[in-house]
mmCIF file of C-alpha atoms in Angstrom:
data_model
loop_
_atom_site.group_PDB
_atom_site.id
_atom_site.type_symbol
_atom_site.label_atom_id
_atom_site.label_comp_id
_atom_site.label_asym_id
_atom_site.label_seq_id
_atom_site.Cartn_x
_atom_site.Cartn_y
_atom_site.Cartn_z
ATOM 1 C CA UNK A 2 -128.795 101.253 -56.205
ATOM 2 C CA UNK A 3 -128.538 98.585 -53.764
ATOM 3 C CA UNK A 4 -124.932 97.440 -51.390
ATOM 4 C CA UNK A 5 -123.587 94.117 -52.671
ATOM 5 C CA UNK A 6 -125.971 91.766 -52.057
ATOM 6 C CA UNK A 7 -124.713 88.922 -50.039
ATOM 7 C CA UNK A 8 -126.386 86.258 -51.783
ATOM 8 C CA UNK A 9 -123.989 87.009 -54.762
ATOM 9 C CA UNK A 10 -120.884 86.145 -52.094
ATOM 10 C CA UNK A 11 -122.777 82.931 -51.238
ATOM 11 C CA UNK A 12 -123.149 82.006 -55.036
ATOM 12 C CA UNK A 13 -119.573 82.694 -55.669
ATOM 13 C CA UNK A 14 -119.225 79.971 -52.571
ATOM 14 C CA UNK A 15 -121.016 77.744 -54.070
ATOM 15 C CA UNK A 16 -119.816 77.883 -57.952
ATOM 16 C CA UNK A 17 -116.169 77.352 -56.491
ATOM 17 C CA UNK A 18 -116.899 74.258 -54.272
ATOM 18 C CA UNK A 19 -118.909 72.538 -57.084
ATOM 19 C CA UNK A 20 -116.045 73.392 -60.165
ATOM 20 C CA UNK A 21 -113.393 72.424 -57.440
ATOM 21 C CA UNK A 22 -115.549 68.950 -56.782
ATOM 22 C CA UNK A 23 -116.292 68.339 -60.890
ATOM 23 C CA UNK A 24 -115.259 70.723 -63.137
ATOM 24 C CA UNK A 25 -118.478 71.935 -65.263
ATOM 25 C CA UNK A 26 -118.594 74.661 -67.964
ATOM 26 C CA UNK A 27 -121.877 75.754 -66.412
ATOM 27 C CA UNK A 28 -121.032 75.981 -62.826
ATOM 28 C CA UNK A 29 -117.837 77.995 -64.326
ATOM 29 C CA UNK A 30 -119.998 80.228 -66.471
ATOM 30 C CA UNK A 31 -122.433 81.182 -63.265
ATOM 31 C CA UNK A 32 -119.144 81.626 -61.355
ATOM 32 C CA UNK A 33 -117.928 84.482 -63.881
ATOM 33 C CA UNK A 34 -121.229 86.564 -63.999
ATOM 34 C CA UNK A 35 -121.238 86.459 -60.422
ATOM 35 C CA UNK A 36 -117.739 87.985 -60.374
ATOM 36 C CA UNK A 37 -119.214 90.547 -63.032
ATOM 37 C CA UNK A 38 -122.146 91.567 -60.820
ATOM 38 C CA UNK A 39 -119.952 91.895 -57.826
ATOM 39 C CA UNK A 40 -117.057 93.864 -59.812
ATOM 40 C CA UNK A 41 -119.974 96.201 -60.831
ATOM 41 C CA UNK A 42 -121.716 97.353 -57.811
ATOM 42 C CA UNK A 43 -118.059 98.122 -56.304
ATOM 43 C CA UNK A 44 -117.154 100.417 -59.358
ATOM 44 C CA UNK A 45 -119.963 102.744 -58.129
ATOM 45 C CA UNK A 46 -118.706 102.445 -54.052
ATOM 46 C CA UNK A 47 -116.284 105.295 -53.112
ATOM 47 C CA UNK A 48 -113.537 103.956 -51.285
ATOM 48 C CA UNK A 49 -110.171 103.070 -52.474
ATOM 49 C CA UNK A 50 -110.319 99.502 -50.632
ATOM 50 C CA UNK A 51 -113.651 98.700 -53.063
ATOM 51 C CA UNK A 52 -111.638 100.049 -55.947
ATOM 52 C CA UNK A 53 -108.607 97.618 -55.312
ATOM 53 C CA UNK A 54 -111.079 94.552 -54.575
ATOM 54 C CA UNK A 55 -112.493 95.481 -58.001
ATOM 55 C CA UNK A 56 -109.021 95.163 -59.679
ATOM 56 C CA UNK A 57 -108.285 92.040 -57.783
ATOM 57 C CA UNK A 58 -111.566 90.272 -58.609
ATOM 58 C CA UNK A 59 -110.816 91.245 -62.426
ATOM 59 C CA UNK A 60 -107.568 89.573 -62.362
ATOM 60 C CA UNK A 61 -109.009 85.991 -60.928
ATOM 61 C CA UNK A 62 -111.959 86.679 -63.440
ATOM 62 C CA UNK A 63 -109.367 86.937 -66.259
ATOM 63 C CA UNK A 64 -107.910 83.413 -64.731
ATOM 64 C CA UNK A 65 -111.220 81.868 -66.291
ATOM 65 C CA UNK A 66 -111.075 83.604 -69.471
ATOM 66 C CA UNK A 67 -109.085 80.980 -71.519
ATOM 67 C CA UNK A 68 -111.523 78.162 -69.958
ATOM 68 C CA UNK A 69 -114.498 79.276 -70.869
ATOM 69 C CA UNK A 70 -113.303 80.175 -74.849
ATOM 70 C CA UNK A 71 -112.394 76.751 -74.816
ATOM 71 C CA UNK A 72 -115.375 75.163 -73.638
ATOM 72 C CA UNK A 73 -117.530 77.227 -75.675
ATOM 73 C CA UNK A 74 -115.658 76.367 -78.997
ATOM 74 C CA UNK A 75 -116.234 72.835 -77.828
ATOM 75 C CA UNK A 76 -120.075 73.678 -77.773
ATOM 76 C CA UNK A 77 -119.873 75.493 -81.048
ATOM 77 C CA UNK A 78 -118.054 72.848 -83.291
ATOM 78 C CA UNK A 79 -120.405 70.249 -81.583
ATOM 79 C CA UNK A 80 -123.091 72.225 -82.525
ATOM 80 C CA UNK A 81 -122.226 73.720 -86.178
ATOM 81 C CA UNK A 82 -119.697 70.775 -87.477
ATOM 82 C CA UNK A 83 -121.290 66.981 -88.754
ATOM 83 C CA UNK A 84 -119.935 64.227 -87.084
ATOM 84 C CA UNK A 85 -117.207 63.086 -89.695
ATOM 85 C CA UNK A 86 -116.040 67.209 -89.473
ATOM 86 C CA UNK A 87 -116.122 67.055 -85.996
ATOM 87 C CA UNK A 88 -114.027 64.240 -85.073
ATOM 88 C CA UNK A 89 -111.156 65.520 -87.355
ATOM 89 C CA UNK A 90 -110.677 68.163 -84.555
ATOM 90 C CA UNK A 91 -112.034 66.452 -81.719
ATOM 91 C CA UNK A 92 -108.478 65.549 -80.073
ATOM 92 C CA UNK A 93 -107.342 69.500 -80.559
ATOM 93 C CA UNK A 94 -110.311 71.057 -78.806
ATOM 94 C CA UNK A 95 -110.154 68.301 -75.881
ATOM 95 C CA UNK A 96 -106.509 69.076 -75.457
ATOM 96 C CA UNK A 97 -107.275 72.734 -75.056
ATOM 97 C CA UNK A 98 -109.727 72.236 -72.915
ATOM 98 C CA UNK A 99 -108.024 69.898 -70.307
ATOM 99 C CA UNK A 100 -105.113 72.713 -70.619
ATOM 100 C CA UNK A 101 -107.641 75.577 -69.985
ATOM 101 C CA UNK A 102 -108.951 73.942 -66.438
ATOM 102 C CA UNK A 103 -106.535 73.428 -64.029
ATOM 103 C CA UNK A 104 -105.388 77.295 -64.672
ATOM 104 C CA UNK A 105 -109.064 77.623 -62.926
ATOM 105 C CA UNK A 106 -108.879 74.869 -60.719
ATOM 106 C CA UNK A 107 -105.566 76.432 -59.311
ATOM 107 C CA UNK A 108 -106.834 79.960 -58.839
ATOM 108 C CA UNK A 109 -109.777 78.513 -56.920
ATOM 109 C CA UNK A 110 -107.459 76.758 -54.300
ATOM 110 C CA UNK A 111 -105.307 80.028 -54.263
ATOM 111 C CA UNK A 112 -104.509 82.221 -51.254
ATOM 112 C CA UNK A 113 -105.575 85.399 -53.559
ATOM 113 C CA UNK A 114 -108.771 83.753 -53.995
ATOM 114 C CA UNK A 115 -109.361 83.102 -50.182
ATOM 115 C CA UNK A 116 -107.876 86.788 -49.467
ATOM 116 C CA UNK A 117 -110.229 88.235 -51.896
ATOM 117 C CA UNK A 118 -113.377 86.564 -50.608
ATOM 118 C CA UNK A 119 -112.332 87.772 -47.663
ATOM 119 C CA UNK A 120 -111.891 91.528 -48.455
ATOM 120 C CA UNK A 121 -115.393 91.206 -50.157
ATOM 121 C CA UNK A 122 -117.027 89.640 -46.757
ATOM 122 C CA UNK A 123 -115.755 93.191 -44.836
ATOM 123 C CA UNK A 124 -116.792 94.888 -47.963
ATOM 124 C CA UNK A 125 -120.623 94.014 -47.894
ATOM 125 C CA UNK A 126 -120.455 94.512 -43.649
ATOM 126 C CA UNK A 127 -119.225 98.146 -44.472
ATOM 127 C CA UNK A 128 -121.397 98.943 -47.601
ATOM 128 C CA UNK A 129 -123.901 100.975 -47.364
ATOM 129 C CA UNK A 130 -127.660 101.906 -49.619
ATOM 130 C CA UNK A 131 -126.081 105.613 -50.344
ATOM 131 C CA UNK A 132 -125.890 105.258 -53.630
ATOM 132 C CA UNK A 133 -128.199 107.291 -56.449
ATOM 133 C CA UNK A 134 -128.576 107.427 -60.082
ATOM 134 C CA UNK A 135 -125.564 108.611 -60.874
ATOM 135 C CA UNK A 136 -124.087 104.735 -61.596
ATOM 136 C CA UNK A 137 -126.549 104.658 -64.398
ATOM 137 C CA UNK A 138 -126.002 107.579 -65.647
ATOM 138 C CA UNK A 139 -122.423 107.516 -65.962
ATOM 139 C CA UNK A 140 -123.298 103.901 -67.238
ATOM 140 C CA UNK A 141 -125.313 104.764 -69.739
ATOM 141 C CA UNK A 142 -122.890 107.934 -70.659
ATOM 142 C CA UNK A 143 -120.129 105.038 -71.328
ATOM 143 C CA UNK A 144 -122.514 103.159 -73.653
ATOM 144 C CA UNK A 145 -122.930 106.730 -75.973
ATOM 145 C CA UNK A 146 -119.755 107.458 -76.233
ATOM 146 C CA UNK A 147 -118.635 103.968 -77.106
ATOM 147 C CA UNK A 148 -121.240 103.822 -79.287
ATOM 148 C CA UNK A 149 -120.100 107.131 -81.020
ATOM 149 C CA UNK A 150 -116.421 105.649 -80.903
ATOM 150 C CA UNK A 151 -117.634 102.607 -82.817
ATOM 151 C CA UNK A 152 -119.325 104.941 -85.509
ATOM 152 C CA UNK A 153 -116.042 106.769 -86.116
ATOM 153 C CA UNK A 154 -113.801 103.911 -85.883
ATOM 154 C CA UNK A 155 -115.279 100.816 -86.706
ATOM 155 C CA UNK A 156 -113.645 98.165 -85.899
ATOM 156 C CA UNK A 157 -113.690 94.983 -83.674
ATOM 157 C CA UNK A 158 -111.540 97.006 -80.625
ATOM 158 C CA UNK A 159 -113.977 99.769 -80.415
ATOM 159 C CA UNK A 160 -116.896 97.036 -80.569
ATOM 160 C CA UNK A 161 -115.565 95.214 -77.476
ATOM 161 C CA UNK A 162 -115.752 98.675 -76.159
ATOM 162 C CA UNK A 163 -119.369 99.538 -76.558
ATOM 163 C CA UNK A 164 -120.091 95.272 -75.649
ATOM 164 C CA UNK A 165 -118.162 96.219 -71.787
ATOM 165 C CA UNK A 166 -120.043 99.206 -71.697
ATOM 166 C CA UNK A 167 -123.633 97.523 -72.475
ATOM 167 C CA UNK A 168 -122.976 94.756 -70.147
ATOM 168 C CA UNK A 169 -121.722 97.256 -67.083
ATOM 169 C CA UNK A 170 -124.852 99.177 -67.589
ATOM 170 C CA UNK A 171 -126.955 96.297 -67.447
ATOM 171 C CA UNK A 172 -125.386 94.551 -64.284
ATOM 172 C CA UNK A 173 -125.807 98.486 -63.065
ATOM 173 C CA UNK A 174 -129.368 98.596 -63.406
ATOM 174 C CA UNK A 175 -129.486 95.120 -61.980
ATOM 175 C CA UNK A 176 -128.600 96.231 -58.689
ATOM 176 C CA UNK A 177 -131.580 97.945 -58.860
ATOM 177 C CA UNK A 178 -134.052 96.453 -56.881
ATOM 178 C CA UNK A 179 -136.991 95.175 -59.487
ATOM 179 C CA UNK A 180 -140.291 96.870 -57.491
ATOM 180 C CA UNK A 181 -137.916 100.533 -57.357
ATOM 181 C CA UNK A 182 -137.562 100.106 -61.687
ATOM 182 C CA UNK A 183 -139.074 102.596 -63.381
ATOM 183 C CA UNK A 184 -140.610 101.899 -66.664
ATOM 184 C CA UNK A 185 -138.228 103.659 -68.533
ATOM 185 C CA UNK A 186 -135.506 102.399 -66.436
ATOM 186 C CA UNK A 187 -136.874 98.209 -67.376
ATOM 187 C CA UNK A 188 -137.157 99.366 -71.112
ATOM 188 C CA UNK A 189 -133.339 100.164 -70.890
ATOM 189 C CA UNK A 190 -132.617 97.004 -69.047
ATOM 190 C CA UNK A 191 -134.379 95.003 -71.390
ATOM 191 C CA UNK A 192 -132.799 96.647 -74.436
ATOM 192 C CA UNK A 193 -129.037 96.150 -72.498
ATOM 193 C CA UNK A 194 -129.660 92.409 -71.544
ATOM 194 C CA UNK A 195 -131.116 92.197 -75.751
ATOM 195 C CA UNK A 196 -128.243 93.627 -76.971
ATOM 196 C CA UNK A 197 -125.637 91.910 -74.521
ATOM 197 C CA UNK A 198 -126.367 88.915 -76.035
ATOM 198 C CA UNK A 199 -126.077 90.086 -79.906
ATOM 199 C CA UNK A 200 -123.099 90.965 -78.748
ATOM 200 C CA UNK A 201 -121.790 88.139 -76.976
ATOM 201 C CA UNK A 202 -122.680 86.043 -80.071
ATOM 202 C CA UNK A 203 -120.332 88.255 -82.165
ATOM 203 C CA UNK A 204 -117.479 88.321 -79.391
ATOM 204 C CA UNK A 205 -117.537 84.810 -78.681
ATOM 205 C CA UNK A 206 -117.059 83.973 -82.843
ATOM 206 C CA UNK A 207 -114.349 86.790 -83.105
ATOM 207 C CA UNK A 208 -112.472 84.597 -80.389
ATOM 208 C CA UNK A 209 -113.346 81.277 -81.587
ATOM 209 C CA UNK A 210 -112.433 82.416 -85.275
ATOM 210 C CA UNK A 211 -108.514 83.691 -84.017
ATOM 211 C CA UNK A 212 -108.514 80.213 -82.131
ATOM 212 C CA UNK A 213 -109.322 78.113 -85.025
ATOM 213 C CA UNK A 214 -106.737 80.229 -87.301
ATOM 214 C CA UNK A 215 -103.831 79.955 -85.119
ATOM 215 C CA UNK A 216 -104.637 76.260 -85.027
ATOM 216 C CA UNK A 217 -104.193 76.010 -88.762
ATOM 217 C CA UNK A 218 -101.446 78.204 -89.201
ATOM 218 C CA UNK A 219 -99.663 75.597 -86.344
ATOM 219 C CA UNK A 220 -100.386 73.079 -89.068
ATOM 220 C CA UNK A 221 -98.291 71.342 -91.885
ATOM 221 C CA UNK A 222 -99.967 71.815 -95.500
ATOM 222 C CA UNK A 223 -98.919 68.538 -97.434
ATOM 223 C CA UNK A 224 -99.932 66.242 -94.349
ATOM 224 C CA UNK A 225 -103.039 68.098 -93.048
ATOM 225 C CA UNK A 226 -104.727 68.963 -95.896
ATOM 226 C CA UNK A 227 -108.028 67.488 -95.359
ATOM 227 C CA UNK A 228 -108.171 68.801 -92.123
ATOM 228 C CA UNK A 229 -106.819 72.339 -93.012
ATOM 229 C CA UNK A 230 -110.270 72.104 -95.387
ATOM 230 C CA UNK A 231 -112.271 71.550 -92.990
ATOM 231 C CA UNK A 232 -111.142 74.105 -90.849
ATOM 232 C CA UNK A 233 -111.009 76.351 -93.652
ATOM 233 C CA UNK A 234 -114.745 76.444 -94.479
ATOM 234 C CA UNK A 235 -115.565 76.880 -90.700
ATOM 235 C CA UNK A 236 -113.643 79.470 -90.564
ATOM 236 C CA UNK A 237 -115.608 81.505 -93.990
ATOM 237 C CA UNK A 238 -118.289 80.374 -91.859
ATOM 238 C CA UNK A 239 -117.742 82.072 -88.373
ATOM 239 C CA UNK A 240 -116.680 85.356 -90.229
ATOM 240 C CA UNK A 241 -119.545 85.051 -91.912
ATOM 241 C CA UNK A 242 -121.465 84.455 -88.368
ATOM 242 C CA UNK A 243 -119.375 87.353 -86.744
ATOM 243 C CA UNK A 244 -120.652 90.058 -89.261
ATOM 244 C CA UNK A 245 -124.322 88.592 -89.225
ATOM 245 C CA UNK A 246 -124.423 89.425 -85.448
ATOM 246 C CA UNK A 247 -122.611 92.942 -85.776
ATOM 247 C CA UNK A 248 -124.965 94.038 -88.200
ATOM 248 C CA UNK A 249 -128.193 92.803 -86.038
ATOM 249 C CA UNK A 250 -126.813 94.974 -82.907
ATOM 250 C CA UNK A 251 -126.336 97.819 -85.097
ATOM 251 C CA UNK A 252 -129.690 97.730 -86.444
ATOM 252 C CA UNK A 253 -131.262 97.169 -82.645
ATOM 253 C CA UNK A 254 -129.183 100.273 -81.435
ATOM 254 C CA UNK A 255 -130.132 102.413 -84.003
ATOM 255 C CA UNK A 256 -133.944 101.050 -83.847
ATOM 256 C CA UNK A 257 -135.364 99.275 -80.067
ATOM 257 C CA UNK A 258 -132.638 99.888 -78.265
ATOM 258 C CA UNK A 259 -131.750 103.555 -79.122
ATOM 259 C CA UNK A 260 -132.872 104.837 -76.393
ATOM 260 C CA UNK A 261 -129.695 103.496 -74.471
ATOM 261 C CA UNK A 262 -128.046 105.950 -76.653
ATOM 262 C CA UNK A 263 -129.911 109.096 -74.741
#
Protein backbone atom coordinates (compact mmCIF):
# COMPACT_ATOMS: atom_id res chain seq x y z
CA UNK A 1 0.00 0.00 0.00
CA UNK A 2 1.20 3.27 -1.02
CA UNK A 3 1.75 6.86 1.57
CA UNK A 4 -0.92 9.44 0.72
CA UNK A 5 -0.37 10.43 -2.49
CA UNK A 6 0.07 14.10 -2.82
CA UNK A 7 -1.80 14.59 -5.85
CA UNK A 8 -4.98 13.76 -3.75
CA UNK A 9 -3.91 17.04 -1.39
CA UNK A 10 -3.59 19.03 -4.65
CA UNK A 11 -7.14 17.85 -5.84
CA UNK A 12 -8.64 18.67 -2.57
CA UNK A 13 -6.91 22.31 -3.47
CA UNK A 14 -8.38 22.52 -6.34
CA UNK A 15 -12.17 21.21 -5.65
CA UNK A 16 -12.24 23.94 -2.78
CA UNK A 17 -11.05 26.98 -4.87
CA UNK A 18 -13.45 26.11 -7.77
CA UNK A 19 -16.84 25.37 -5.23
CA UNK A 20 -15.61 28.55 -3.30
CA UNK A 21 -15.46 30.53 -6.94
CA UNK A 22 -19.06 28.80 -8.30
CA UNK A 23 -20.61 26.43 -6.36
CA UNK A 24 -21.04 23.07 -8.56
CA UNK A 25 -22.50 19.70 -7.42
CA UNK A 26 -19.69 18.07 -9.38
CA UNK A 27 -16.72 19.90 -8.20
CA UNK A 28 -18.43 19.14 -4.59
CA UNK A 29 -18.89 15.47 -5.36
CA UNK A 30 -14.94 15.08 -6.53
CA UNK A 31 -14.17 17.11 -3.37
CA UNK A 32 -15.87 14.33 -1.04
CA UNK A 33 -14.21 11.18 -2.63
CA UNK A 34 -11.07 12.87 -2.34
CA UNK A 35 -11.67 13.32 1.40
CA UNK A 36 -12.70 9.48 1.33
CA UNK A 37 -9.45 8.37 -0.31
CA UNK A 38 -7.40 10.47 1.99
CA UNK A 39 -9.46 9.39 5.27
CA UNK A 40 -8.64 5.80 4.05
CA UNK A 41 -5.02 5.49 3.54
CA UNK A 42 -4.62 7.26 7.15
CA UNK A 43 -6.87 4.53 8.86
CA UNK A 44 -4.10 2.02 7.94
CA UNK A 45 -0.99 4.67 9.22
CA UNK A 46 -0.01 4.02 12.90
CA UNK A 47 0.27 7.12 14.61
CA UNK A 48 -2.18 8.80 16.79
CA UNK A 49 -1.67 12.30 14.88
CA UNK A 50 -3.00 10.29 11.44
CA UNK A 51 -5.77 8.87 13.56
CA UNK A 52 -7.00 12.41 14.79
CA UNK A 53 -6.55 13.96 11.12
CA UNK A 54 -8.81 11.05 10.12
CA UNK A 55 -11.54 12.12 12.65
CA UNK A 56 -11.13 15.71 11.73
CA UNK A 57 -11.37 15.19 7.95
CA UNK A 58 -14.68 13.06 8.73
CA UNK A 59 -16.23 15.85 10.50
CA UNK A 60 -15.67 18.59 7.47
CA UNK A 61 -16.70 15.57 5.16
CA UNK A 62 -19.96 15.28 7.17
CA UNK A 63 -20.24 19.34 6.58
CA UNK A 64 -21.05 18.31 2.83
CA UNK A 65 -23.35 15.60 3.59
CA UNK A 66 -26.68 17.59 3.58
CA UNK A 67 -25.42 19.35 0.16
CA UNK A 68 -24.89 16.72 -1.77
CA UNK A 69 -28.51 14.78 -0.68
CA UNK A 70 -29.91 17.83 -1.82
CA UNK A 71 -28.41 18.22 -5.05
CA UNK A 72 -28.84 14.73 -5.89
CA UNK A 73 -32.67 14.74 -5.15
CA UNK A 74 -32.61 17.71 -7.46
CA UNK A 75 -31.03 15.34 -10.17
CA UNK A 76 -33.40 12.56 -9.33
CA UNK A 77 -36.85 14.40 -9.51
CA UNK A 78 -35.43 16.09 -12.72
CA UNK A 79 -34.73 12.92 -13.94
CA UNK A 80 -37.76 10.52 -12.77
CA UNK A 81 -40.71 13.34 -12.43
CA UNK A 82 -42.57 14.94 -15.97
CA UNK A 83 -42.44 18.43 -16.21
CA UNK A 84 -46.02 19.36 -14.84
CA UNK A 85 -44.84 16.84 -11.57
CA UNK A 86 -41.79 18.49 -11.38
CA UNK A 87 -42.58 22.02 -11.11
CA UNK A 88 -45.12 21.32 -8.25
CA UNK A 89 -41.92 20.78 -6.12
CA UNK A 90 -39.53 22.76 -7.90
CA UNK A 91 -39.53 25.82 -5.29
CA UNK A 92 -39.03 23.09 -2.22
CA UNK A 93 -36.00 21.34 -3.64
CA UNK A 94 -34.36 24.84 -4.74
CA UNK A 95 -34.92 26.11 -1.25
CA UNK A 96 -33.11 23.14 0.17
CA UNK A 97 -30.58 23.37 -1.92
CA UNK A 98 -29.59 27.12 -1.54
CA UNK A 99 -29.90 26.15 2.39
CA UNK A 100 -27.57 23.09 1.95
CA UNK A 101 -24.53 25.35 0.31
CA UNK A 102 -23.36 27.93 2.27
CA UNK A 103 -23.03 25.20 5.29
CA UNK A 104 -20.17 24.07 2.60
CA UNK A 105 -19.18 27.26 1.46
CA UNK A 106 -18.50 28.21 5.20
CA UNK A 107 -16.51 25.14 6.15
CA UNK A 108 -14.33 25.78 3.11
CA UNK A 109 -13.34 29.36 4.32
CA UNK A 110 -12.93 27.86 7.91
CA UNK A 111 -9.81 27.91 10.08
CA UNK A 112 -10.45 23.94 10.72
CA UNK A 113 -10.34 23.55 7.12
CA UNK A 114 -6.98 25.50 6.66
CA UNK A 115 -5.62 23.68 9.99
CA UNK A 116 -6.53 20.40 8.60
CA UNK A 117 -4.91 20.82 5.20
CA UNK A 118 -2.24 21.71 7.03
CA UNK A 119 -1.85 18.68 9.39
CA UNK A 120 -2.32 16.55 6.15
CA UNK A 121 0.71 18.54 4.27
CA UNK A 122 3.16 17.28 7.47
CA UNK A 123 1.29 14.09 7.24
CA UNK A 124 2.31 13.04 3.59
CA UNK A 125 6.18 14.65 4.43
CA UNK A 126 6.25 12.06 7.37
CA UNK A 127 4.45 9.04 5.71
CA UNK A 128 6.14 6.45 4.78
CA UNK A 129 5.68 3.00 1.96
CA UNK A 130 5.74 0.55 5.24
CA UNK A 131 2.65 -0.58 4.87
CA UNK A 132 1.58 -4.46 3.80
CA UNK A 133 -1.48 -6.38 3.20
CA UNK A 134 -2.77 -6.27 6.27
CA UNK A 135 -5.17 -2.96 5.28
CA UNK A 136 -6.87 -5.29 2.92
CA UNK A 137 -7.20 -7.84 4.86
CA UNK A 138 -8.67 -6.30 7.76
CA UNK A 139 -10.70 -4.51 4.91
CA UNK A 140 -11.97 -7.23 3.47
CA UNK A 141 -12.54 -8.96 7.13
CA UNK A 142 -14.98 -5.79 7.75
CA UNK A 143 -16.88 -6.49 4.51
CA UNK A 144 -17.63 -10.46 5.90
CA UNK A 145 -18.66 -9.69 8.91
CA UNK A 146 -20.94 -6.90 7.82
CA UNK A 147 -22.07 -8.97 5.37
CA UNK A 148 -22.89 -11.76 7.96
CA UNK A 149 -24.48 -8.90 10.20
CA UNK A 150 -26.78 -7.99 7.33
CA UNK A 151 -27.84 -11.77 6.95
CA UNK A 152 -28.85 -11.94 10.61
CA UNK A 153 -30.32 -8.62 10.91
CA UNK A 154 -31.58 -7.30 7.90
CA UNK A 155 -32.27 -4.16 7.87
CA UNK A 156 -31.34 -0.73 6.29
CA UNK A 157 -28.67 0.08 9.50
CA UNK A 158 -26.78 -3.06 9.03
CA UNK A 159 -26.86 -2.37 5.08
CA UNK A 160 -25.15 1.04 5.49
CA UNK A 161 -22.79 -1.10 7.38
CA UNK A 162 -21.68 -3.60 4.82
CA UNK A 163 -22.04 -0.25 1.96
CA UNK A 164 -18.94 1.66 4.46
CA UNK A 165 -17.26 -1.45 4.56
CA UNK A 166 -17.33 -2.15 0.59
CA UNK A 167 -16.39 1.32 -0.17
CA UNK A 168 -13.26 1.37 2.56
CA UNK A 169 -12.06 -1.76 0.98
CA UNK A 170 -12.19 -0.45 -2.34
CA UNK A 171 -10.48 3.03 -1.69
CA UNK A 172 -7.96 0.38 0.26
CA UNK A 173 -7.07 -1.49 -2.66
CA UNK A 174 -6.91 1.77 -4.54
CA UNK A 175 -3.92 2.81 -2.86
CA UNK A 176 -2.53 0.06 -4.40
CA UNK A 177 -0.46 0.97 -7.07
CA UNK A 178 -2.23 -0.57 -10.47
CA UNK A 179 1.17 -2.47 -12.06
CA UNK A 180 1.72 -4.13 -8.06
CA UNK A 181 -2.37 -5.61 -8.44
CA UNK A 182 -2.56 -8.97 -8.48
CA UNK A 183 -5.20 -10.62 -10.47
CA UNK A 184 -7.05 -11.73 -7.71
CA UNK A 185 -6.50 -8.57 -5.94
CA UNK A 186 -8.26 -6.41 -9.48
CA UNK A 187 -11.10 -9.12 -9.45
CA UNK A 188 -11.89 -7.89 -5.83
CA UNK A 189 -11.53 -4.30 -6.79
CA UNK A 190 -13.69 -4.64 -9.59
CA UNK A 191 -16.36 -6.55 -7.68
CA UNK A 192 -16.04 -3.58 -4.65
CA UNK A 193 -16.22 -0.56 -7.13
CA UNK A 194 -19.54 -2.97 -8.88
CA UNK A 195 -21.09 -3.31 -5.83
CA UNK A 196 -20.34 0.31 -4.38
CA UNK A 197 -22.42 1.58 -6.79
CA UNK A 198 -25.56 -0.94 -6.29
CA UNK A 199 -25.22 0.28 -3.22
CA UNK A 200 -25.01 3.84 -3.52
CA UNK A 201 -28.15 3.64 -5.72
CA UNK A 202 -30.04 2.07 -2.77
CA UNK A 203 -28.49 4.58 -0.09
CA UNK A 204 -29.00 7.56 -2.01
CA UNK A 205 -33.12 6.54 -2.49
CA UNK A 206 -33.31 5.50 1.28
CA UNK A 207 -32.24 9.26 1.89
CA UNK A 208 -34.11 10.86 -0.78
CA UNK A 209 -37.30 8.74 0.23
CA UNK A 210 -37.04 10.12 4.31
CA UNK A 211 -36.52 13.64 2.57
CA UNK A 212 -39.51 13.57 0.45
CA UNK A 213 -41.67 12.10 3.54
CA UNK A 214 -40.78 14.62 6.01
CA UNK A 215 -41.65 17.13 3.31
CA UNK A 216 -45.19 15.83 3.16
CA UNK A 217 -45.75 15.20 6.61
CA UNK A 218 -44.66 19.31 6.93
CA UNK A 219 -47.66 19.67 4.67
CA UNK A 220 -51.42 20.69 5.16
CA UNK A 221 -53.92 17.92 3.67
CA UNK A 222 -57.05 20.04 2.54
CA UNK A 223 -54.74 22.73 0.74
CA UNK A 224 -51.96 20.48 -0.68
CA UNK A 225 -53.65 17.75 -1.88
CA UNK A 226 -52.58 17.62 -5.38
CA UNK A 227 -49.24 18.01 -4.45
CA UNK A 228 -49.30 15.52 -1.46
CA UNK A 229 -50.36 13.05 -4.68
CA UNK A 230 -47.76 13.64 -6.41
CA UNK A 231 -45.39 13.17 -3.85
CA UNK A 232 -47.18 10.24 -2.78
CA UNK A 233 -46.66 8.09 -5.90
CA UNK A 234 -42.90 9.09 -5.96
CA UNK A 235 -42.56 8.05 -2.93
CA UNK A 236 -44.28 4.04 -3.77
CA UNK A 237 -41.89 4.65 -6.40
CA UNK A 238 -38.42 5.18 -4.66
CA UNK A 239 -39.33 2.31 -2.15
CA UNK A 240 -39.99 0.47 -4.86
CA UNK A 241 -36.42 1.65 -6.43
CA UNK A 242 -34.71 1.12 -2.93
CA UNK A 243 -35.63 -2.67 -2.75
CA UNK A 244 -34.88 -3.21 -6.59
CA UNK A 245 -31.23 -2.18 -5.84
CA UNK A 246 -30.96 -4.20 -2.43
CA UNK A 247 -31.97 -7.21 -4.01
CA UNK A 248 -29.41 -6.76 -7.15
CA UNK A 249 -26.37 -6.37 -4.49
CA UNK A 250 -27.53 -9.33 -2.75
CA UNK A 251 -27.66 -11.40 -5.71
CA UNK A 252 -23.97 -9.97 -6.94
CA UNK A 253 -22.55 -10.85 -3.38
CA UNK A 254 -23.81 -14.08 -3.24
CA UNK A 255 -22.88 -14.71 -7.13
CA UNK A 256 -19.65 -12.29 -8.91
CA UNK A 257 -18.74 -10.69 -6.14
CA UNK A 258 -18.58 -13.49 -3.46
CA UNK A 259 -15.38 -13.75 -3.41
CA UNK A 260 -15.15 -10.40 -1.33
CA UNK A 261 -16.82 -12.51 1.17
CA UNK A 262 -13.48 -14.91 1.56
Amino acid sequence: MTPIDRNLLLRLHVKRRALLHRYDEEALHQLRVALRRVRSRLRHIDSAEAQNLRHDLGQLADATSAARDWDTLAGRARASLKPRKYRCIQLYLEHGRTASHEPVLDMLRSQQWTQAMGRLETCIDAASDNQSGTGMARAKQEVHRAWCEVQSQEDNKHWHKLRLAIKELRYTLDSVPRNALEPSVAKTLKHGKKLQEMLGTWHDTVVHLRMVRAYADSLDAEVDEKLLDVLKVWCKRMKREAGEALDEARSYLEGKGSDLLQ
